[in-house]
Amino acid sequence: MRGVVRVECVPIMVIIRKPDEIEKIRESNLIVAEILNALKKEVRVGVTTKELDEYCEELTRKWGAKPAFKGYRGYPYALCTSINHEVVHGMPSHRRLKEGDILSLDFGVYYNGYYGDAAITVPVGEVSKEARRLIKVTEEALYRGIEEAKAGNRLGDISAAVQTHVESAGFSVVRDFVGHGIGSELHEDPQIPNFGTPGRGVLLREGMVLAIEPMVNAGSYRVKVLDDGWTVVTEDGSLSAHFEHSIAITPNGPDILSLKRK
Ligand code: MF3
Ligand code: CO
């Protein structure tokens, strides 16, 4: 017998940004892009994630920005560094990167009233073929999601595009963490799951600014949080990758704010 299903209405407030606000959010995101790019160049065998975090802070200061994550719900570092089976929110430490590791760098800033947020996953030295494929598929999934971020589509179109790409490659999307709106807060409505149904969810409109961030596991989608209260790892110990861009929905479609225009 089927029980009674109570559908709760959760009010959500998605902010529509004017072009001048979007340009300010772009500035913050371009700082994030520059810093992630600089950090990527420092990723090599023997470097500690703490050293990367310190360099990250130094660069953030030079740009005149504030690290967005430091102090956020008590998170103690500027950067999130998630190695191998760590999914997100890995904390910088004295652990040295070794050949074959994969490292996710997730970083955000607050600058001139607005937030920027982006993430990349990079190989340390030579990595396995499977690790390379995981990184590639995760980044592709991000772009599949971004392509769906246009006015008239629905949130579920983004989610489904990410999920379909990931699962057709034989990987899984993390369910317990999501992307988000971004602007004058680091996390704004709507939440953006990396799984879903096309045509469902919030109607996408020009002026929405979204941080889309697929977290992809090589094995099961199940994750757990370690006792440090932050580090999210795959339950089965399989590798995990993470990419994130902040984008604006414009009359010309999605505009990636955390990417330098060539
Ligand atoms: N990019 C992540 C997010 O959007 C980073 C948050 S980490 C925290 O949620 F430390 F700030 F919590
Ligand atoms: Co984010």
PDB file of C-alpha atoms and ligand atoms in Angstrom:
ATOM      1  CA  MET A   1       0.000   0.000   0.000  1.00  0.00           C
ATOM      2  CA  ARG A   2       1.262   3.489  -0.747  1.00  0.00           C
ATOM      3  CA  GLY A   3       1.431   5.967   2.086  1.00  0.00           C
ATOM      4  CA  VAL A   4       0.405   9.572   1.987  1.00  0.00           C
ATOM      5  CA  VAL A   5       3.039  11.690   0.321  1.00  0.00           C
ATOM      6  CA  ARG A   6       3.299  15.162   1.755  1.00  0.00           C
ATOM      7  CA  VAL A   7       4.984  17.539  -0.642  1.00  0.00           C
ATOM      8  CA  GLU A   8       6.451  20.414   1.292  1.00  0.00           C
ATOM      9  CA  CYS A   9       6.764  23.798  -0.327  1.00  0.00           C
ATOM     10  CA  VAL A  10      10.151  25.278   0.455  1.00  0.00           C
ATOM     11  CA  PRO A  11      10.244  28.936  -0.534  1.00  0.00           C
ATOM     12  CA  ILE A  12      13.362  29.761  -2.488  1.00  0.00           C
ATOM     13  CA  MET A  13      14.605  33.179  -3.457  1.00  0.00           C
ATOM     14  CA  VAL A  14      16.732  33.338  -6.551  1.00  0.00           C
ATOM     15  CA  ILE A  15      18.264  36.762  -7.095  1.00  0.00           C
ATOM     16  CA  ILE A  16      18.276  38.315 -10.560  1.00  0.00           C
ATOM     17  CA  ARG A  17      21.416  40.420 -11.095  1.00  0.00           C
ATOM     18  CA  LYS A  18      21.746  43.467 -13.308  1.00  0.00           C
ATOM     19  CA  PRO A  19      24.636  43.562 -15.815  1.00  0.00           C
ATOM     20  CA  ASP A  20      26.719  45.925 -13.641  1.00  0.00           C
ATOM     21  CA  GLU A  21      26.405  43.522 -10.695  1.00  0.00           C
ATOM     22  CA  ILE A  22      27.359  40.599 -12.900  1.00  0.00           C
ATOM     23  CA  GLU A  23      30.504  42.502 -13.910  1.00  0.00           C
ATOM     24  CA  LYS A  24      31.415  42.870 -10.229  1.00  0.00           C
ATOM     25  CA  ILE A  25      30.825  39.160  -9.622  1.00  0.00           C
ATOM     26  CA  ARG A  26      33.020  38.545 -12.665  1.00  0.00           C
ATOM     27  CA  GLU A  27      35.851  40.558 -11.093  1.00  0.00           C
ATOM     28  CA  SER A  28      35.771  38.360  -8.005  1.00  0.00           C
ATOM     29  CA  ASN A  29      35.670  35.229 -10.110  1.00  0.00           C
ATOM     30  CA  LEU A  30      38.533  36.372 -12.325  1.00  0.00           C
ATOM     31  CA  ILE A  31      40.668  36.749  -9.201  1.00  0.00           C
ATOM     32  CA  VAL A  32      39.744  33.164  -8.295  1.00  0.00           C
ATOM     33  CA  ALA A  33      40.642  32.009 -11.817  1.00  0.00           C
ATOM     34  CA  GLU A  34      44.035  33.761 -11.719  1.00  0.00           C
ATOM     35  CA  ILE A  35      44.872  32.291  -8.335  1.00  0.00           C
ATOM     36  CA  LEU A  36      43.784  28.748  -9.217  1.00  0.00           C
ATOM     37  CA  ASN A  37      45.893  29.022 -12.331  1.00  0.00           C
ATOM     38  CA  ALA A  38      48.919  30.127 -10.325  1.00  0.00           C
ATOM     39  CA  LEU A  39      48.371  27.331  -7.778  1.00  0.00           C
ATOM     40  CA  LYS A  40      48.059  24.721 -10.511  1.00  0.00           C
ATOM     41  CA  LYS A  41      51.590  25.593 -11.630  1.00  0.00           C
ATOM     42  CA  GLU A  42      52.872  24.846  -8.111  1.00  0.00           C
ATOM     43  CA  VAL A  43      51.301  21.380  -7.923  1.00  0.00           C
ATOM     44  CA  ARG A  44      54.103  18.837  -8.070  1.00  0.00           C
ATOM     45  CA  VAL A  45      55.562  15.854  -6.208  1.00  0.00           C
ATOM     46  CA  GLY A  46      56.863  16.857  -2.767  1.00  0.00           C
ATOM     47  CA  VAL A  47      54.797  20.014  -2.271  1.00  0.00           C
ATOM     48  CA  THR A  48      52.553  20.079   0.808  1.00  0.00           C
ATOM     49  CA  THR A  49      48.968  21.235   0.620  1.00  0.00           C
ATOM     50  CA  LYS A  50      49.744  23.663   3.466  1.00  0.00           C
ATOM     51  CA  GLU A  51      52.343  25.330   1.238  1.00  0.00           C
ATOM     52  CA  LEU A  52      49.706  25.684  -1.475  1.00  0.00           C
ATOM     53  CA  ASP A  53      47.309  27.214   1.062  1.00  0.00           C
ATOM     54  CA  GLU A  54      49.937  29.723   2.240  1.00  0.00           C
ATOM     55  CA  TYR A  55      50.738  30.736  -1.337  1.00  0.00           C
ATOM     56  CA  CYS A  56      47.010  31.032  -1.985  1.00  0.00           C
ATOM     57  CA  GLU A  57      46.590  33.426   0.950  1.00  0.00           C
ATOM     58  CA  GLU A  58      49.555  35.489  -0.175  1.00  0.00           C
ATOM     59  CA  LEU A  59      48.147  35.838  -3.697  1.00  0.00           C
ATOM     60  CA  THR A  60      44.699  36.695  -2.354  1.00  0.00           C
ATOM     61  CA  ARG A  61      46.215  39.506  -0.289  1.00  0.00           C
ATOM     62  CA  LYS A  62      48.107  40.778  -3.324  1.00  0.00           C
ATOM     63  CA  TRP A  63      44.849  40.969  -5.262  1.00  0.00           C
ATOM     64  CA  GLY A  64      43.318  42.937  -2.376  1.00  0.00           C
ATOM     65  CA  ALA A  65      40.668  40.266  -1.847  1.00  0.00           C
ATOM     66  CA  LYS A  66      39.554  38.148   1.132  1.00  0.00           C
ATOM     67  CA  PRO A  67      39.570  34.350   1.142  1.00  0.00           C
ATOM     68  CA  ALA A  68      35.886  33.416   1.165  1.00  0.00           C
ATOM     69  CA  PHE A  69      36.145  30.021   2.843  1.00  0.00           C
ATOM     70  CA  LYS A  70      38.386  30.992   5.758  1.00  0.00           C
ATOM     71  CA  GLY A  71      36.096  31.416   8.756  1.00  0.00           C
ATOM     72  CA  TYR A  72      33.080  30.191   6.802  1.00  0.00           C
ATOM     73  CA  ARG A  73      31.274  28.017   9.371  1.00  0.00           C
ATOM     74  CA  GLY A  74      34.646  27.855  11.109  1.00  0.00           C
ATOM     75  CA  TYR A  75      36.617  26.445   8.139  1.00  0.00           C
ATOM     76  CA  PRO A  76      40.245  27.287   9.037  1.00  0.00           C
ATOM     77  CA  TYR A  77      41.941  27.652   5.617  1.00  0.00           C
ATOM     78  CA  ALA A  78      41.735  29.729   2.453  1.00  0.00           C
ATOM     79  CA  LEU A  79      41.848  26.716   0.164  1.00  0.00           C
ATOM     80  CA  CYS A  80      40.219  23.287   0.071  1.00  0.00           C
ATOM     81  CA  THR A  81      42.676  20.583  -1.016  1.00  0.00           C
ATOM     82  CA  SER A  82      41.096  17.174  -1.624  1.00  0.00           C
ATOM     83  CA  ILE A  83      43.437  14.333  -2.534  1.00  0.00           C
ATOM     84  CA  ASN A  84      42.449  11.081  -4.313  1.00  0.00           C
ATOM     85  CA  HIS A  85      39.398   9.592  -2.521  1.00  0.00           C
ATOM     86  CA  GLU A  86      38.741  12.924  -0.790  1.00  0.00           C
ATOM     87  CA  VAL A  87      35.748  14.447  -2.548  1.00  0.00           C
ATOM     88  CA  VAL A  88      35.591  18.047  -1.250  1.00  0.00           C
ATOM     89  CA  HIS A  89      36.544  20.166   1.779  1.00  0.00           C
ATOM     90  CA  GLY A  90      39.901  18.439   2.256  1.00  0.00           C
ATOM     91  CA  MET A  91      42.045  20.527   4.605  1.00  0.00           C
ATOM     92  CA  PRO A  92      45.572  21.694   3.805  1.00  0.00           C
ATOM     93  CA  SER A  93      48.188  19.822   5.855  1.00  0.00           C
ATOM     94  CA  HIS A  94      51.873  18.907   5.976  1.00  0.00           C
ATOM     95  CA  ARG A  95      51.139  15.901   3.798  1.00  0.00           C
ATOM     96  CA  ARG A  96      53.329  15.895   0.700  1.00  0.00           C
ATOM     97  CA  LEU A  97      51.846  15.284  -2.718  1.00  0.00           C
ATOM     98  CA  LYS A  98      53.136  12.137  -4.354  1.00  0.00           C
ATOM     99  CA  GLU A  99      53.416  10.847  -7.884  1.00  0.00           C
ATOM    100  CA  GLY A 100      50.053   9.566  -9.109  1.00  0.00           C
ATOM    101  CA  ASP A 101      47.881  11.596  -6.719  1.00  0.00           C
ATOM    102  CA  ILE A 102      45.003  13.674  -8.015  1.00  0.00           C
ATOM    103  CA  LEU A 103      44.352  16.954  -6.224  1.00  0.00           C
ATOM    104  CA  SER A 104      41.190  19.043  -6.206  1.00  0.00           C
ATOM    105  CA  LEU A 105      41.693  22.735  -5.473  1.00  0.00           C
ATOM    106  CA  ASP A 106      38.541  24.607  -4.490  1.00  0.00           C
ATOM    107  CA  PHE A 107      38.843  28.329  -3.843  1.00  0.00           C
ATOM    108  CA  GLY A 108      36.689  31.382  -3.306  1.00  0.00           C
ATOM    109  CA  VAL A 109      37.204  35.106  -2.667  1.00  0.00           C
ATOM    110  CA  TYR A 110      35.206  38.045  -1.417  1.00  0.00           C
ATOM    111  CA  TYR A 111      36.062  41.247  -3.272  1.00  0.00           C
ATOM    112  CA  ASN A 112      34.268  44.580  -3.587  1.00  0.00           C
ATOM    113  CA  GLY A 113      31.040  43.206  -2.141  1.00  0.00           C
ATOM    114  CA  TYR A 114      30.817  40.019  -4.199  1.00  0.00           C
ATOM    115  CA  TYR A 115      31.957  36.410  -4.089  1.00  0.00           C
ATOM    116  CA  GLY A 116      33.835  34.264  -6.591  1.00  0.00           C
ATOM    117  CA  ASP A 117      34.066  30.458  -6.394  1.00  0.00           C
ATOM    118  CA  ALA A 118      35.667  27.834  -8.646  1.00  0.00           C
ATOM    119  CA  ALA A 119      37.437  24.485  -8.475  1.00  0.00           C
ATOM    120  CA  ILE A 120      39.777  22.334 -10.566  1.00  0.00           C
ATOM    121  CA  THR A 121      41.263  18.852 -10.260  1.00  0.00           C
ATOM    122  CA  VAL A 122      44.868  18.356 -11.331  1.00  0.00           C
ATOM    123  CA  PRO A 123      47.161  15.346 -11.642  1.00  0.00           C
ATOM    124  CA  VAL A 124      50.385  15.145  -9.610  1.00  0.00           C
ATOM    125  CA  GLY A 125      53.096  13.896 -11.963  1.00  0.00           C
ATOM    126  CA  GLU A 126      52.056  10.814 -13.961  1.00  0.00           C
ATOM    127  CA  VAL A 127      48.640   9.497 -12.938  1.00  0.00           C
ATOM    128  CA  SER A 128      46.749   6.334 -13.927  1.00  0.00           C
ATOM    129  CA  LYS A 129      44.706   6.191 -17.098  1.00  0.00           C
ATOM    130  CA  GLU A 130      41.559   5.823 -14.979  1.00  0.00           C
ATOM    131  CA  ALA A 131      42.442   8.956 -12.981  1.00  0.00           C
ATOM    132  CA  ARG A 132      43.005  10.907 -16.192  1.00  0.00           C
ATOM    133  CA  ARG A 133      39.656   9.733 -17.527  1.00  0.00           C
ATOM    134  CA  LEU A 134      37.894  10.671 -14.274  1.00  0.00           C
ATOM    135  CA  ILE A 135      39.334  14.194 -14.407  1.00  0.00           C
ATOM    136  CA  LYS A 136      38.405  14.614 -18.069  1.00  0.00           C
ATOM    137  CA  VAL A 137      34.841  13.312 -17.671  1.00  0.00           C
ATOM    138  CA  THR A 138      34.238  15.537 -14.620  1.00  0.00           C
ATOM    139  CA  GLU A 139      35.374  18.669 -16.449  1.00  0.00           C
ATOM    140  CA  GLU A 140      33.307  17.695 -19.503  1.00  0.00           C
ATOM    141  CA  ALA A 141      30.278  17.150 -17.233  1.00  0.00           C
ATOM    142  CA  LEU A 142      30.711  20.676 -15.859  1.00  0.00           C
ATOM    143  CA  TYR A 143      30.630  22.059 -19.403  1.00  0.00           C
ATOM    144  CA  ARG A 144      27.586  19.908 -20.314  1.00  0.00           C
ATOM    145  CA  GLY A 145      25.819  21.445 -17.319  1.00  0.00           C
ATOM    146  CA  ILE A 146      26.913  24.976 -18.234  1.00  0.00           C
ATOM    147  CA  GLU A 147      25.544  24.570 -21.783  1.00  0.00           C
ATOM    148  CA  GLU A 148      22.082  24.015 -20.312  1.00  0.00           C
ATOM    149  CA  ALA A 149      22.281  27.189 -18.196  1.00  0.00           C
ATOM    150  CA  LYS A 150      20.153  29.388 -20.445  1.00  0.00           C
ATOM    151  CA  ALA A 151      16.947  31.340 -19.969  1.00  0.00           C
ATOM    152  CA  GLY A 152      13.844  29.212 -20.488  1.00  0.00           C
ATOM    153  CA  ASN A 153      15.513  25.993 -19.381  1.00  0.00           C
ATOM    154  CA  ARG A 154      14.997  24.601 -15.892  1.00  0.00           C
ATOM    155  CA  LEU A 155      17.459  23.727 -13.181  1.00  0.00           C
ATOM    156  CA  GLY A 156      16.869  20.018 -13.805  1.00  0.00           C
ATOM    157  CA  ASP A 157      18.250  20.452 -17.329  1.00  0.00           C
ATOM    158  CA  ILE A 158      21.629  21.411 -15.855  1.00  0.00           C
ATOM    159  CA  SER A 159      21.553  18.595 -13.291  1.00  0.00           C
ATOM    160  CA  ALA A 160      20.483  15.947 -15.791  1.00  0.00           C
ATOM    161  CA  ALA A 161      23.138  16.967 -18.331  1.00  0.00           C
ATOM    162  CA  VAL A 162      25.857  16.559 -15.711  1.00  0.00           C
ATOM    163  CA  GLN A 163      24.478  13.232 -14.470  1.00  0.00           C
ATOM    164  CA  THR A 164      23.996  11.733 -17.929  1.00  0.00           C
ATOM    165  CA  HIS A 165      27.527  12.519 -19.010  1.00  0.00           C
ATOM    166  CA  VAL A 166      29.045  11.138 -15.814  1.00  0.00           C
ATOM    167  CA  GLU A 167      26.988   7.961 -15.674  1.00  0.00           C
ATOM    168  CA  SER A 168      27.440   7.148 -19.358  1.00  0.00           C
ATOM    169  CA  ALA A 169      31.182   7.138 -18.616  1.00  0.00           C
ATOM    170  CA  GLY A 170      30.572   4.604 -15.819  1.00  0.00           C
ATOM    171  CA  PHE A 171      31.200   7.034 -12.961  1.00  0.00           C
ATOM    172  CA  SER A 172      28.776   8.388 -10.345  1.00  0.00           C
ATOM    173  CA  VAL A 173      27.710  11.838  -9.155  1.00  0.00           C
ATOM    174  CA  VAL A 174      27.840  12.735  -5.478  1.00  0.00           C
ATOM    175  CA  ARG A 175      24.342  13.321  -4.097  1.00  0.00           C
ATOM    176  CA  ASP A 176      25.055  14.881  -0.727  1.00  0.00           C
ATOM    177  CA  PHE A 177      26.690  18.108  -1.933  1.00  0.00           C
ATOM    178  CA  VAL A 178      25.421  20.560  -4.496  1.00  0.00           C
ATOM    179  CA  GLY A 179      26.236  23.690  -6.464  1.00  0.00           C
ATOM    180  CA  HIS A 180      24.597  26.990  -5.562  1.00  0.00           C
ATOM    181  CA  GLY A 181      23.663  30.506  -6.488  1.00  0.00           C
ATOM    182  CA  ILE A 182      26.460  33.016  -5.780  1.00  0.00           C
ATOM    183  CA  GLY A 183      26.765  36.789  -5.534  1.00  0.00           C
ATOM    184  CA  SER A 184      26.586  38.881  -2.391  1.00  0.00           C
ATOM    185  CA  GLU A 185      26.701  35.595  -0.432  1.00  0.00           C
ATOM    186  CA  LEU A 186      28.928  32.592  -1.104  1.00  0.00           C
ATOM    187  CA  HIS A 187      25.915  30.300  -1.084  1.00  0.00           C
ATOM    188  CA  GLU A 188      22.615  31.636  -2.387  1.00  0.00           C
ATOM    189  CA  ASP A 189      19.523  29.913  -3.769  1.00  0.00           C
ATOM    190  CA  PRO A 190      19.022  27.791  -5.716  1.00  0.00           C
ATOM    191  CA  GLN A 191      20.809  24.595  -4.728  1.00  0.00           C
ATOM    192  CA  ILE A 192      22.125  22.869  -7.839  1.00  0.00           C
ATOM    193  CA  PRO A 193      22.257  19.066  -7.574  1.00  0.00           C
ATOM    194  CA  ASN A 194      24.379  17.124 -10.039  1.00  0.00           C
ATOM    195  CA  PHE A 195      21.542  14.690 -10.699  1.00  0.00           C
ATOM    196  CA  GLY A 196      17.979  15.353 -11.743  1.00  0.00           C
ATOM    197  CA  THR A 197      15.240  15.325 -14.338  1.00  0.00           C
ATOM    198  CA  PRO A 198      15.162  17.484 -17.473  1.00  0.00           C
ATOM    199  CA  GLY A 199      12.359  20.049 -17.485  1.00  0.00           C
ATOM    200  CA  ARG A 200      11.982  20.029 -13.706  1.00  0.00           C
ATOM    201  CA  GLY A 201      12.858  22.591 -11.071  1.00  0.00           C
ATOM    202  CA  VAL A 202      13.425  26.335 -11.000  1.00  0.00           C
ATOM    203  CA  LEU A 203      12.892  28.185 -14.270  1.00  0.00           C
ATOM    204  CA  LEU A 204      16.206  29.703 -15.373  1.00  0.00           C
ATOM    205  CA  ARG A 205      16.186  33.400 -16.170  1.00  0.00           C
ATOM    206  CA  GLU A 206      18.604  36.028 -17.445  1.00  0.00           C
ATOM    207  CA  GLY A 207      20.540  37.552 -14.554  1.00  0.00           C
ATOM    208  CA  MET A 208      20.870  34.403 -12.462  1.00  0.00           C
ATOM    209  CA  VAL A 209      24.419  33.673 -11.298  1.00  0.00           C
ATOM    210  CA  LEU A 210      25.164  30.039 -10.504  1.00  0.00           C
ATOM    211  CA  ALA A 211      28.133  28.031  -9.229  1.00  0.00           C
ATOM    212  CA  ILE A 212      27.893  24.655 -10.945  1.00  0.00           C
ATOM    213  CA  GLU A 213      30.153  22.049  -9.385  1.00  0.00           C
ATOM    214  CA  PRO A 214      30.056  18.361 -10.278  1.00  0.00           C
ATOM    215  CA  MET A 215      31.720  16.046  -7.755  1.00  0.00           C
ATOM    216  CA  VAL A 216      32.323  12.717  -9.468  1.00  0.00           C
ATOM    217  CA  ASN A 217      33.349   9.381  -7.968  1.00  0.00           C
ATOM    218  CA  ALA A 218      35.010   6.562  -9.881  1.00  0.00           C
ATOM    219  CA  GLY A 219      33.019   4.061  -7.770  1.00  0.00           C
ATOM    220  CA  SER A 220      29.834   4.454  -5.738  1.00  0.00           C
ATOM    221  CA  TYR A 221      28.252   7.880  -5.205  1.00  0.00           C
ATOM    222  CA  ARG A 222      28.208   7.334  -1.450  1.00  0.00           C
ATOM    223  CA  VAL A 223      30.342   9.639   0.694  1.00  0.00           C
ATOM    224  CA  LYS A 224      31.020  10.247   4.368  1.00  0.00           C
ATOM    225  CA  VAL A 225      32.479  13.093   6.420  1.00  0.00           C
ATOM    226  CA  LEU A 226      35.610  12.342   8.452  1.00  0.00           C
ATOM    227  CA  ASP A 227      35.900  13.058  12.186  1.00  0.00           C
ATOM    228  CA  ASP A 228      37.648  16.372  11.464  1.00  0.00           C
ATOM    229  CA  GLY A 229      34.141  17.553  10.574  1.00  0.00           C
ATOM    230  CA  TRP A 230      35.151  18.716   7.101  1.00  0.00           C
ATOM    231  CA  THR A 231      36.879  16.197   4.849  1.00  0.00           C
ATOM    232  CA  VAL A 232      34.352  14.421   2.637  1.00  0.00           C
ATOM    233  CA  VAL A 233      35.602  11.064   1.291  1.00  0.00           C
ATOM    234  CA  THR A 234      34.156   8.332  -0.901  1.00  0.00           C
ATOM    235  CA  GLU A 235      32.760   5.510   1.216  1.00  0.00           C
ATOM    236  CA  ASP A 236      34.362   2.846  -0.995  1.00  0.00           C
ATOM    237  CA  GLY A 237      37.746   4.586  -1.190  1.00  0.00           C
ATOM    238  CA  SER A 238      37.448   5.212  -4.931  1.00  0.00           C
ATOM    239  CA  LEU A 239      38.950   8.315  -6.558  1.00  0.00           C
ATOM    240  CA  SER A 240      36.924  11.503  -6.808  1.00  0.00           C
ATOM    241  CA  ALA A 241      37.233  14.653  -8.939  1.00  0.00           C
ATOM    242  CA  HIS A 242      35.648  18.107  -8.696  1.00  0.00           C
ATOM    243  CA  PHE A 243      35.351  21.036 -11.105  1.00  0.00           C
ATOM    244  CA  GLU A 244      33.442  24.266 -10.547  1.00  0.00           C
ATOM    245  CA  HIS A 245      32.694  27.446 -12.468  1.00  0.00           C
ATOM    246  CA  SER A 246      30.555  30.424 -11.548  1.00  0.00           C
ATOM    247  CA  ILE A 247      28.413  31.440 -14.527  1.00  0.00           C
ATOM    248  CA  ALA A 248      25.841  34.103 -15.376  1.00  0.00           C
ATOM    249  CA  ILE A 249      22.777  33.502 -17.520  1.00  0.00           C
ATOM    250  CA  THR A 250      22.778  36.237 -20.189  1.00  0.00           C
ATOM    251  CA  PRO A 251      20.718  36.976 -23.310  1.00  0.00           C
ATOM    252  CA  ASN A 252      23.497  35.196 -25.203  1.00  0.00           C
ATOM    253  CA  GLY A 253      23.398  32.111 -22.994  1.00  0.00           C
ATOM    254  CA  PRO A 254      25.796  31.102 -20.246  1.00  0.00           C
ATOM    255  CA  ASP A 255      28.751  33.397 -19.549  1.00  0.00           C
ATOM    256  CA  ILE A 256      31.538  31.756 -17.529  1.00  0.00           C
ATOM    257  CA  LEU A 257      32.653  34.371 -15.004  1.00  0.00           C
ATOM    258  CA  SER A 258      35.521  32.332 -13.535  1.00  0.00           C
ATOM    259  CA  LEU A 259      37.319  32.070 -16.856  1.00  0.00           C
ATOM    260  CA  LYS A 260      39.691  34.597 -18.393  1.00  0.00           C
ATOM    261  CA  ARG A 261      38.459  35.847 -21.758  1.00  0.00           C
ATOM    262  CA  LYS A 262      41.012  35.014 -24.408  1.00  0.00           C
TER     263      LYS A 262
HETATM  264  N1  MF3 B   1      33.191  25.527  -3.346  1.00  0.00           N
HETATM  265  C1  MF3 B   1      32.696  25.059  -2.072  1.00  0.00           C
HETATM  266  C2  MF3 B   1      31.269  25.420  -1.968  1.00  0.00           C
HETATM  267  O1  MF3 B   1      30.806  26.044  -2.845  1.00  0.00           O
HETATM  268  C3  MF3 B   1      33.522  25.530  -0.996  1.00  0.00           C
HETATM  269  C4  MF3 B   1      32.958  25.710   0.378  1.00  0.00           C
HETATM  270  S1  MF3 B   1      34.127  25.200   1.474  1.00  0.00           S
HETATM  271  C5  MF3 B   1      33.940  26.044   2.900  1.00  0.00           C
HETATM  272  O2  MF3 B   1      30.545  25.068  -1.097  1.00  0.00           O
HETATM  273  F1  MF3 B   1      34.987  25.850   3.574  1.00  0.00           F
HETATM  274  F2  MF3 B   1      33.775  27.298   2.661  1.00  0.00           F
HETATM  275  F3  MF3 B   1      32.871  25.594   3.505  1.00  0.00           F
HETATM  276 CO    CO B   2      30.893  26.300  -4.650  1.00  0.00          CO
END
